[in-house]
Amino acid sequence: MEKIDTQGMSGEAVKGCTDNVYPHDADGNPIYPSFNPPPLPIFSDKERAELKEIMLDALKDYYLGEKTHPAWTLDQFQE
């Protein structure tokens, strides 16, 4: 029974293939191209403002019956 190649790395080298060939620095370490991913916001500005309002209302309701003052104030979260 032959071994199963689960990573796809045990195949023979293909002549002329230069997919993963990068220049090396003086110490012999590869120099990879920079990675600058585009920003991918999860929420729009309108959704972010709405969520902030919902969270502030929830915090106000939570601390409404508290006798002690929380370690933070809601003014810290409002812009």
mmCIF file with all atom_site columns, C-alpha atoms in Angstrom:
data_model
loop_
_atom_site.group_PDB
_atom_site.id
_atom_site.type_symbol
_atom_site.label_atom_id
_atom_site.label_alt_id
_atom_site.label_comp_id
_atom_site.label_asym_id
_atom_site.label_entity_id
_atom_site.label_seq_id
_atom_site.pdbx_PDB_ins_code
_atom_site.Cartn_x
_atom_site.Cartn_y
_atom_site.Cartn_z
_atom_site.occupancy
_atom_site.B_iso_or_equiv
_atom_site.pdbx_formal_charge
_atom_site.auth_seq_id
_atom_site.auth_comp_id
_atom_site.auth_asym_id
_atom_site.auth_atom_id
_atom_site.pdbx_PDB_model_num
ATOM 1  C CA . MET A 1 1  ? 0.000   0.000  0.000   1.00 0.00 ? 1  MET A CA 1
ATOM 2  C CA . GLU A 1 2  ? 1.368   3.396  -0.966  1.00 0.00 ? 2  GLU A CA 1
ATOM 3  C CA . LYS A 1 3  ? 1.403   6.465  1.251   1.00 0.00 ? 3  LYS A CA 1
ATOM 4  C CA . ILE A 1 4  ? -1.388  8.952  0.756   1.00 0.00 ? 4  ILE A CA 1
ATOM 5  C CA . ASP A 1 5  ? -0.212  12.455 -0.102  1.00 0.00 ? 5  ASP A CA 1
ATOM 6  C CA . THR A 1 6  ? -2.484  14.685 1.999   1.00 0.00 ? 6  THR A CA 1
ATOM 7  C CA . GLN A 1 7  ? -0.506  17.906 1.585   1.00 0.00 ? 7  GLN A CA 1
ATOM 8  C CA . GLY A 1 8  ? 0.326   17.728 -2.102  1.00 0.00 ? 8  GLY A CA 1
ATOM 9  C CA . MET A 1 9  ? 4.002   18.241 -1.315  1.00 0.00 ? 9  MET A CA 1
ATOM 10 C CA . SER A 1 10 ? 5.516   14.879 -2.125  1.00 0.00 ? 10 SER A CA 1
ATOM 11 C CA . GLY A 1 11 ? 5.286   15.170 -5.888  1.00 0.00 ? 11 GLY A CA 1
ATOM 12 C CA . GLU A 1 12 ? 8.297   15.480 -8.136  1.00 0.00 ? 12 GLU A CA 1
ATOM 13 C CA . ALA A 1 13 ? 9.675   18.933 -8.889  1.00 0.00 ? 13 ALA A CA 1
ATOM 14 C CA . VAL A 1 14 ? 8.490   20.289 -12.212 1.00 0.00 ? 14 VAL A CA 1
ATOM 15 C CA . LYS A 1 15 ? 11.276  21.643 -14.396 1.00 0.00 ? 15 LYS A CA 1
ATOM 16 C CA . GLY A 1 16 ? 10.981  25.406 -14.874 1.00 0.00 ? 16 GLY A CA 1
ATOM 17 C CA . CYS A 1 17 ? 8.449   25.906 -12.074 1.00 0.00 ? 17 CYS A CA 1
ATOM 18 C CA . THR A 1 18 ? 9.242   29.126 -10.184 1.00 0.00 ? 18 THR A CA 1
ATOM 19 C CA . ASP A 1 19 ? 6.042   29.623 -8.168  1.00 0.00 ? 19 ASP A CA 1
ATOM 20 C CA . ASN A 1 20 ? 7.708   29.754 -4.744  1.00 0.00 ? 20 ASN A CA 1
ATOM 21 C CA . VAL A 1 21 ? 11.123  31.113 -5.630  1.00 0.00 ? 21 VAL A CA 1
ATOM 22 C CA . TYR A 1 22 ? 11.928  34.361 -3.813  1.00 0.00 ? 22 TYR A CA 1
ATOM 23 C CA . PRO A 1 23 ? 15.171  36.339 -3.543  1.00 0.00 ? 23 PRO A CA 1
ATOM 24 C CA . HIS A 1 24 ? 17.271  35.738 -0.424  1.00 0.00 ? 24 HIS A CA 1
ATOM 25 C CA . ASP A 1 25 ? 18.934  38.221 1.907   1.00 0.00 ? 25 ASP A CA 1
ATOM 26 C CA . ALA A 1 26 ? 22.541  38.102 3.116   1.00 0.00 ? 26 ALA A CA 1
ATOM 27 C CA . ASP A 1 27 ? 21.697  35.476 5.759   1.00 0.00 ? 27 ASP A CA 1
ATOM 28 C CA . GLY A 1 28 ? 19.992  33.216 3.232   1.00 0.00 ? 28 GLY A CA 1
ATOM 29 C CA . ASN A 1 29 ? 16.445  33.913 4.431   1.00 0.00 ? 29 ASN A CA 1
ATOM 30 C CA . PRO A 1 30 ? 13.814  34.417 1.718   1.00 0.00 ? 30 PRO A CA 1
ATOM 31 C CA . ILE A 1 31 ? 12.526  37.926 1.137   1.00 0.00 ? 31 ILE A CA 1
ATOM 32 C CA . TYR A 1 32 ? 8.748   37.685 0.784   1.00 0.00 ? 32 TYR A CA 1
ATOM 33 C CA . PRO A 1 33 ? 6.652   40.340 -0.964  1.00 0.00 ? 33 PRO A CA 1
ATOM 34 C CA . SER A 1 34 ? 4.764   42.692 1.334   1.00 0.00 ? 34 SER A CA 1
ATOM 35 C CA . PHE A 1 35 ? 1.185   41.800 2.217   1.00 0.00 ? 35 PHE A CA 1
ATOM 36 C CA . ASN A 1 36 ? -1.205  44.748 2.217   1.00 0.00 ? 36 ASN A CA 1
ATOM 37 C CA . PRO A 1 37 ? -4.743  43.378 2.482   1.00 0.00 ? 37 PRO A CA 1
ATOM 38 C CA . PRO A 1 38 ? -7.610  45.716 1.699   1.00 0.00 ? 38 PRO A CA 1
ATOM 39 C CA . PRO A 1 39 ? -9.732  46.715 4.698   1.00 0.00 ? 39 PRO A CA 1
ATOM 40 C CA . LEU A 1 40 ? -12.859 44.577 4.943   1.00 0.00 ? 40 LEU A CA 1
ATOM 41 C CA . PRO A 1 41 ? -15.245 46.300 7.346   1.00 0.00 ? 41 PRO A CA 1
ATOM 42 C CA . ILE A 1 42 ? -17.878 44.018 8.821   1.00 0.00 ? 42 ILE A CA 1
ATOM 43 C CA . PHE A 1 43 ? -20.382 46.779 9.544   1.00 0.00 ? 43 PHE A CA 1
ATOM 44 C CA . SER A 1 44 ? -21.147 49.996 7.695   1.00 0.00 ? 44 SER A CA 1
ATOM 45 C CA . ASP A 1 45 ? -20.977 53.326 9.546   1.00 0.00 ? 45 ASP A CA 1
ATOM 46 C CA . LYS A 1 46 ? -24.766 53.359 9.908   1.00 0.00 ? 46 LYS A CA 1
ATOM 47 C CA . GLU A 1 47 ? -24.815 49.821 11.330  1.00 0.00 ? 47 GLU A CA 1
ATOM 48 C CA . ARG A 1 48 ? -21.923 50.640 13.661  1.00 0.00 ? 48 ARG A CA 1
ATOM 49 C CA . ALA A 1 49 ? -23.797 53.660 15.070  1.00 0.00 ? 49 ALA A CA 1
ATOM 50 C CA . GLU A 1 50 ? -26.937 51.584 15.534  1.00 0.00 ? 50 GLU A CA 1
ATOM 51 C CA . LEU A 1 51 ? -25.049 48.811 17.339  1.00 0.00 ? 51 LEU A CA 1
ATOM 52 C CA . LYS A 1 52 ? -23.369 51.366 19.578  1.00 0.00 ? 52 LYS A CA 1
ATOM 53 C CA . GLU A 1 53 ? -26.742 52.827 20.496  1.00 0.00 ? 53 GLU A CA 1
ATOM 54 C CA . ILE A 1 54 ? -28.119 49.345 21.257  1.00 0.00 ? 54 ILE A CA 1
ATOM 55 C CA . MET A 1 55 ? -25.118 48.507 23.456  1.00 0.00 ? 55 MET A CA 1
ATOM 56 C CA . LEU A 1 56 ? -25.368 51.784 25.375  1.00 0.00 ? 56 LEU A CA 1
ATOM 57 C CA . ASP A 1 57 ? -29.078 51.193 25.998  1.00 0.00 ? 57 ASP A CA 1
ATOM 58 C CA . ALA A 1 58 ? -28.342 47.662 27.195  1.00 0.00 ? 58 ALA A CA 1
ATOM 59 C CA . LEU A 1 59 ? -25.629 48.926 29.563  1.00 0.00 ? 59 LEU A CA 1
ATOM 60 C CA . LYS A 1 60 ? -27.962 51.609 30.924  1.00 0.00 ? 60 LYS A CA 1
ATOM 61 C CA . ASP A 1 61 ? -30.675 48.998 31.542  1.00 0.00 ? 61 ASP A CA 1
ATOM 62 C CA . TYR A 1 62 ? -28.184 46.632 33.167  1.00 0.00 ? 62 TYR A CA 1
ATOM 63 C CA . TYR A 1 63 ? -26.856 49.231 35.610  1.00 0.00 ? 63 TYR A CA 1
ATOM 64 C CA . LEU A 1 64 ? -30.249 50.840 36.253  1.00 0.00 ? 64 LEU A CA 1
ATOM 65 C CA . GLY A 1 65 ? -30.915 48.797 39.395  1.00 0.00 ? 65 GLY A CA 1
ATOM 66 C CA . GLU A 1 66 ? -27.311 48.767 40.632  1.00 0.00 ? 66 GLU A CA 1
ATOM 67 C CA . LYS A 1 67 ? -26.581 50.505 43.922  1.00 0.00 ? 67 LYS A CA 1
ATOM 68 C CA . THR A 1 68 ? -22.858 50.839 43.219  1.00 0.00 ? 68 THR A CA 1
ATOM 69 C CA . HIS A 1 69 ? -21.341 52.935 40.494  1.00 0.00 ? 69 HIS A CA 1
ATOM 70 C CA . PRO A 1 70 ? -19.583 50.946 37.730  1.00 0.00 ? 70 PRO A CA 1
ATOM 71 C CA . ALA A 1 71 ? -15.840 51.370 37.195  1.00 0.00 ? 71 ALA A CA 1
ATOM 72 C CA . TRP A 1 72 ? -16.572 53.222 33.942  1.00 0.00 ? 72 TRP A CA 1
ATOM 73 C CA . THR A 1 73 ? -19.088 55.829 32.857  1.00 0.00 ? 73 THR A CA 1
ATOM 74 C CA . LEU A 1 74 ? -21.226 55.813 29.745  1.00 0.00 ? 74 LEU A CA 1
ATOM 75 C CA . ASP A 1 75 ? -19.717 59.167 28.774  1.00 0.00 ? 75 ASP A CA 1
ATOM 76 C CA . GLN A 1 76 ? -16.483 57.344 27.959  1.00 0.00 ? 76 GLN A CA 1
ATOM 77 C CA . PHE A 1 77 ? -18.243 55.435 25.183  1.00 0.00 ? 77 PHE A CA 1
ATOM 78 C CA . GLN A 1 78 ? -20.131 58.341 23.653  1.00 0.00 ? 78 GLN A CA 1
ATOM 79 C CA . GLU A 1 79 ? -18.462 60.490 21.040  1.00 0.00 ? 79 GLU A CA 1
#
